[in-house]
PDB file of C-alpha atoms in Angstrom:
ATOM      1  CA  UNK A   1      -0.035  -0.306  -0.236  1.00 91.00           C
ATOM      2  CA  UNK A   2       2.739   2.545   1.047  1.00 93.00           C
ATOM      3  CA  UNK A   3       4.713   1.902  -2.199  1.00 92.00           C
ATOM      4  CA  UNK A   4       1.578   2.663  -4.382  1.00 93.00           C
ATOM      5  CA  UNK A   5       0.597   6.089  -2.787  1.00 94.00           C
ATOM      6  CA  UNK A   6       1.091   9.035  -4.384  1.00 91.00           C
ATOM      7  CA  UNK A   7       4.714   9.821  -5.166  1.00 89.00           C
ATOM      8  CA  UNK A   8       4.429  13.735  -3.662  1.00 90.00           C
ATOM      9  CA  UNK A   9       3.441  12.548   0.072  1.00 93.00           C
ATOM     10  CA  UNK A  10       6.654  10.700   0.540  1.00 94.00           C
ATOM     11  CA  UNK A  11       4.727   7.713   1.654  1.00 95.00           C
ATOM     12  CA  UNK A  12       8.325   5.476   2.112  1.00 94.00           C
ATOM     13  CA  UNK A  13       9.405   8.493   3.919  1.00 95.00           C
ATOM     14  CA  UNK A  14       6.874   9.514   6.424  1.00 96.00           C
ATOM     15  CA  UNK A  15       4.914   5.954   7.378  1.00 97.00           C
ATOM     16  CA  UNK A  16       6.203   3.837   9.913  1.00 96.00           C
ATOM     17  CA  UNK A  17       3.932   0.459  10.298  1.00 96.00           C
ATOM     18  CA  UNK A  18       4.125  -1.454  13.418  1.00 96.00           C
ATOM     19  CA  UNK A  19       2.299  -5.083  12.554  1.00 95.00           C
ATOM     20  CA  UNK A  20       2.802  -7.139  15.751  1.00 95.00           C
ATOM     21  CA  UNK A  21       3.476 -11.010  14.873  1.00 93.00           C
ATOM     22  CA  UNK A  22       0.371 -12.413  16.000  1.00 90.00           C
ATOM     23  CA  UNK A  23      -1.069 -10.212  13.666  1.00 90.00           C
ATOM     24  CA  UNK A  24       1.374 -10.873  10.006  1.00 86.00           C
ATOM     25  CA  UNK A  25      -1.595 -13.598   9.287  1.00 88.00           C
ATOM     26  CA  UNK A  26      -5.151 -12.878   9.681  1.00 89.00           C
ATOM     27  CA  UNK A  27      -8.240 -14.119   8.032  1.00 87.00           C
ATOM     28  CA  UNK A  28     -10.248 -11.165   6.292  1.00 88.00           C
ATOM     29  CA  UNK A  29     -11.021  -9.769   2.552  1.00 87.00           C
ATOM     30  CA  UNK A  30      -7.858  -8.198   2.087  1.00 88.00           C
ATOM     31  CA  UNK A  31      -9.611  -6.393  -0.825  1.00 89.00           C
ATOM     32  CA  UNK A  32     -11.597  -4.355   1.904  1.00 90.00           C
ATOM     33  CA  UNK A  33      -8.421  -4.456   4.576  1.00 92.00           C
ATOM     34  CA  UNK A  34      -5.988  -2.504   1.287  1.00 93.00           C
ATOM     35  CA  UNK A  35      -8.817  -0.367   0.413  1.00 94.00           C
ATOM     36  CA  UNK A  36      -9.442   0.736   3.895  1.00 96.00           C
ATOM     37  CA  UNK A  37      -5.811   1.300   4.432  1.00 96.00           C
ATOM     38  CA  UNK A  38      -4.699   2.860   1.173  1.00 96.00           C
ATOM     39  CA  UNK A  39      -7.377   5.300   2.114  1.00 95.00           C
ATOM     40  CA  UNK A  40      -6.829   6.497   5.478  1.00 96.00           C
ATOM     41  CA  UNK A  41      -2.985   6.138   4.973  1.00 97.00           C
ATOM     42  CA  UNK A  42      -3.536   8.714   1.587  1.00 94.00           C
ATOM     43  CA  UNK A  43      -5.817  10.816   4.289  1.00 91.00           C
ATOM     44  CA  UNK A  44      -3.161  10.928   7.126  1.00 94.00           C
ATOM     45  CA  UNK A  45      -0.171  11.860   4.804  1.00 94.00           C
ATOM     46  CA  UNK A  46      -2.535  14.624   3.061  1.00 90.00           C
ATOM     47  CA  UNK A  47      -4.001  16.305   5.789  1.00 86.00           C
ATOM     48  CA  UNK A  48      -0.224  16.464   7.585  1.00 88.00           C
ATOM     49  CA  UNK A  49       2.346  18.928   7.485  1.00 86.00           C
ATOM     50  CA  UNK A  50       5.050  17.634   4.694  1.00 86.00           C
ATOM     51  CA  UNK A  51       7.423  16.714   7.090  1.00 86.00           C
ATOM     52  CA  UNK A  52       5.313  14.861  10.090  1.00 91.00           C
ATOM     53  CA  UNK A  53       5.307  11.053  10.636  1.00 95.00           C
ATOM     54  CA  UNK A  54       2.084   9.113  10.093  1.00 97.00           C
ATOM     55  CA  UNK A  55       1.969   5.725  13.103  1.00 98.00           C
ATOM     56  CA  UNK A  56       0.183   2.679  11.445  1.00 97.00           C
ATOM     57  CA  UNK A  57      -0.147   0.286  14.371  1.00 97.00           C
ATOM     58  CA  UNK A  58      -1.530  -3.536  13.624  1.00 96.00           C
ATOM     59  CA  UNK A  59      -2.463  -6.034  16.022  1.00 96.00           C
ATOM     60  CA  UNK A  60      -4.618  -9.386  16.711  1.00 94.00           C
ATOM     61  CA  UNK A  61      -6.902  -8.981  19.750  1.00 92.00           C
ATOM     62  CA  UNK A  62      -9.265 -11.098  21.975  1.00 86.00           C
ATOM     63  CA  UNK A  63     -12.965 -10.294  21.059  1.00 81.00           C
ATOM     64  CA  UNK A  64     -14.540  -9.415  24.238  1.00 79.00           C
ATOM     65  CA  UNK A  65     -17.907  -8.148  22.490  1.00 69.00           C
ATOM     66  CA  UNK A  66     -19.672 -11.799  23.388  1.00 65.00           C
ATOM     67  CA  UNK A  67     -19.911 -12.001  19.011  1.00 60.00           C
ATOM     68  CA  UNK A  68     -18.513 -15.495  18.592  1.00 64.00           C
ATOM     69  CA  UNK A  69     -14.855 -15.768  19.974  1.00 67.00           C
ATOM     70  CA  UNK A  70     -13.043 -14.766  16.843  1.00 77.00           C
ATOM     71  CA  UNK A  71     -10.102 -12.570  17.036  1.00 91.00           C
ATOM     72  CA  UNK A  72     -10.111  -8.471  16.025  1.00 93.00           C
ATOM     73  CA  UNK A  73      -8.138  -7.271  13.968  1.00 94.00           C
ATOM     74  CA  UNK A  74      -6.818  -3.590  15.790  1.00 96.00           C
ATOM     75  CA  UNK A  75      -5.781  -0.734  13.072  1.00 97.00           C
ATOM     76  CA  UNK A  76      -4.623   2.868  14.530  1.00 98.00           C
ATOM     77  CA  UNK A  77      -3.554   5.095  12.284  1.00 98.00           C
ATOM     78  CA  UNK A  78      -2.324   8.218  14.007  1.00 97.00           C
ATOM     79  CA  UNK A  79      -1.290  11.480  12.303  1.00 95.00           C
ATOM     80  CA  UNK A  80      -0.246  15.504  13.395  1.00 91.00           C
ATOM     81  CA  UNK A  81      -2.389  16.957  10.891  1.00 87.00           C
ATOM     82  CA  UNK A  82      -4.783  19.680  10.897  1.00 86.00           C
ATOM     83  CA  UNK A  83      -7.612  17.663  12.494  1.00 88.00           C
ATOM     84  CA  UNK A  84     -10.737  17.736  12.429  1.00 86.00           C
ATOM     85  CA  UNK A  85     -13.297  19.677  14.616  1.00 85.00           C
ATOM     86  CA  UNK A  86     -15.515  17.811  17.050  1.00 85.00           C
ATOM     87  CA  UNK A  87     -18.801  18.676  15.515  1.00 82.00           C
ATOM     88  CA  UNK A  88     -17.493  17.815  12.431  1.00 82.00           C
ATOM     89  CA  UNK A  89     -16.760  14.435  13.080  1.00 84.00           C
ATOM     90  CA  UNK A  90     -19.776  12.383  13.253  1.00 81.00           C
ATOM     91  CA  UNK A  91     -20.568  14.237   9.077  1.00 84.00           C
ATOM     92  CA  UNK A  92     -17.373  12.706   7.967  1.00 85.00           C
ATOM     93  CA  UNK A  93     -18.120   9.928   7.584  1.00 81.00           C
ATOM     94  CA  UNK A  94     -21.449  10.884   5.000  1.00 81.00           C
ATOM     95  CA  UNK A  95     -20.957  11.099   1.153  1.00 74.00           C
ATOM     96  CA  UNK A  96     -19.825  14.313  -0.588  1.00 69.00           C
ATOM     97  CA  UNK A  97     -18.948  15.584   2.935  1.00 67.00           C
ATOM     98  CA  UNK A  98     -15.388  17.458   2.774  1.00 64.00           C
ATOM     99  CA  UNK A  99     -13.984  19.732   5.330  1.00 65.00           C
ATOM    100  CA  UNK A 100     -10.272  20.660   3.698  1.00 57.00           C
ATOM    101  CA  UNK A 101     -11.826  21.275  -0.095  1.00 58.00           C
ATOM    102  CA  UNK A 102      -8.087  24.050   0.005  1.00 54.00           C
ATOM    103  CA  UNK A 103      -5.749  20.611   0.215  1.00 57.00           C
ATOM    104  CA  UNK A 104      -6.650  18.371  -2.823  1.00 61.00           C
ATOM    105  CA  UNK A 105      -9.348  17.462  -4.600  1.00 59.00           C
ATOM    106  CA  UNK A 106     -12.048  14.662  -4.094  1.00 60.00           C
ATOM    107  CA  UNK A 107     -15.092  13.691  -4.129  1.00 60.00           C
ATOM    108  CA  UNK A 108     -15.959  13.502  -0.779  1.00 66.00           C
ATOM    109  CA  UNK A 109     -16.820   9.318  -0.841  1.00 76.00           C
ATOM    110  CA  UNK A 110     -14.128   7.848   0.779  1.00 83.00           C
ATOM    111  CA  UNK A 111     -14.514   7.841   4.546  1.00 90.00           C
ATOM    112  CA  UNK A 112     -18.136   6.980   3.311  1.00 90.00           C
ATOM    113  CA  UNK A 113     -16.580   4.309   1.375  1.00 93.00           C
ATOM    114  CA  UNK A 114     -14.356   3.123   4.753  1.00 94.00           C
ATOM    115  CA  UNK A 115     -16.980   2.684   7.086  1.00 95.00           C
ATOM    116  CA  UNK A 116     -19.143   0.764   4.725  1.00 94.00           C
ATOM    117  CA  UNK A 117     -16.348  -1.945   3.854  1.00 95.00           C
ATOM    118  CA  UNK A 118     -15.423  -2.400   7.697  1.00 96.00           C
ATOM    119  CA  UNK A 119     -19.016  -2.191   8.930  1.00 94.00           C
ATOM    120  CA  UNK A 120     -20.077  -5.145   5.935  1.00 92.00           C
ATOM    121  CA  UNK A 121     -17.064  -7.140   7.585  1.00 90.00           C
ATOM    122  CA  UNK A 122     -18.280  -6.978  10.713  1.00 90.00           C
ATOM    123  CA  UNK A 123     -16.559  -4.027  12.069  1.00 93.00           C
ATOM    124  CA  UNK A 124     -16.346  -0.675  13.323  1.00 95.00           C
ATOM    125  CA  UNK A 125     -14.604   2.920  12.810  1.00 96.00           C
ATOM    126  CA  UNK A 126     -14.193   5.557  15.104  1.00 94.00           C
ATOM    127  CA  UNK A 127     -12.100   8.740  15.161  1.00 94.00           C
ATOM    128  CA  UNK A 128     -10.490  10.900  17.803  1.00 95.00           C
ATOM    129  CA  UNK A 129      -9.203  14.527  16.743  1.00 93.00           C
ATOM    130  CA  UNK A 130      -7.913  17.758  18.242  1.00 91.00           C
ATOM    131  CA  UNK A 131      -8.095  20.396  15.608  1.00 88.00           C
ATOM    132  CA  UNK A 132      -4.359  21.585  15.046  1.00 87.00           C
ATOM    133  CA  UNK A 133      -3.017  18.192  16.836  1.00 90.00           C
ATOM    134  CA  UNK A 134      -3.558  15.276  14.579  1.00 93.00           C
ATOM    135  CA  UNK A 135      -6.096  12.501  14.207  1.00 95.00           C
ATOM    136  CA  UNK A 136      -6.265   8.883  15.487  1.00 97.00           C
ATOM    137  CA  UNK A 137      -8.476   6.415  13.590  1.00 97.00           C
ATOM    138  CA  UNK A 138      -9.225   3.238  14.755  1.00 98.00           C
ATOM    139  CA  UNK A 139     -10.631   0.327  12.788  1.00 97.00           C
ATOM    140  CA  UNK A 140     -11.330  -3.347  14.440  1.00 95.00           C
ATOM    141  CA  UNK A 141     -12.210  -5.408  12.070  1.00 94.00           C
ATOM    142  CA  UNK A 142     -13.326  -9.618  13.102  1.00 92.00           C
ATOM    143  CA  UNK A 143     -11.461 -12.906  11.444  1.00 90.00           C
ATOM    144  CA  UNK A 144     -13.134 -14.340   9.206  1.00 85.00           C
ATOM    145  CA  UNK A 145     -14.910 -17.974   9.570  1.00 74.00           C
ATOM    146  CA  UNK A 146     -11.542 -20.151   9.852  1.00 65.00           C
ATOM    147  CA  UNK A 147     -12.811 -21.560   5.905  1.00 50.00           C
ATOM    148  CA  UNK A 148     -11.492 -18.583   4.598  1.00 52.00           C
ATOM    149  CA  UNK A 149      -8.309 -17.733   3.220  1.00 58.00           C
ATOM    150  CA  UNK A 150      -5.837 -15.838   5.501  1.00 57.00           C
ATOM    151  CA  UNK A 151      -4.494 -12.154   4.007  1.00 60.00           C
ATOM    152  CA  UNK A 152      -0.786 -11.546   4.786  1.00 55.00           C
ATOM    153  CA  UNK A 153       0.110  -8.466   5.946  1.00 55.00           C
ATOM    154  CA  UNK A 154       3.297  -8.002   6.032  1.00 47.00           C
TER     155      UNK A 154
END
């Protein structure tokens, strides 16, 4: 995913990825994981200062939600960008909603797609952000049934 980011974003220099050893193979729809990560990492790069780092952390966790005992893939993406005003966070997932039209072109569908894919996979997504101090996106996706092929994350 990092290798396919637009060149001007310097993803190979700016993005640090940490994958816990027990999360390197996880049963999930690999296309879903790729699209979710690509969109969220690109957003973090675009809306951060050019010299700032973006951290991606991926780990496996026990599902304590009482939803069948499958493990969870927990993805956290942190940036030190402009942040999102608190009153805007709930609207950011709606179609065609854009916050910073002055920074980049776009349709306002990226986060709508991300949320839809995560929820179709039985997962959840939430954002914590502080204006002018960065954003952290948390994604949790349950592991698919053992009959599925595992996705290799690293």
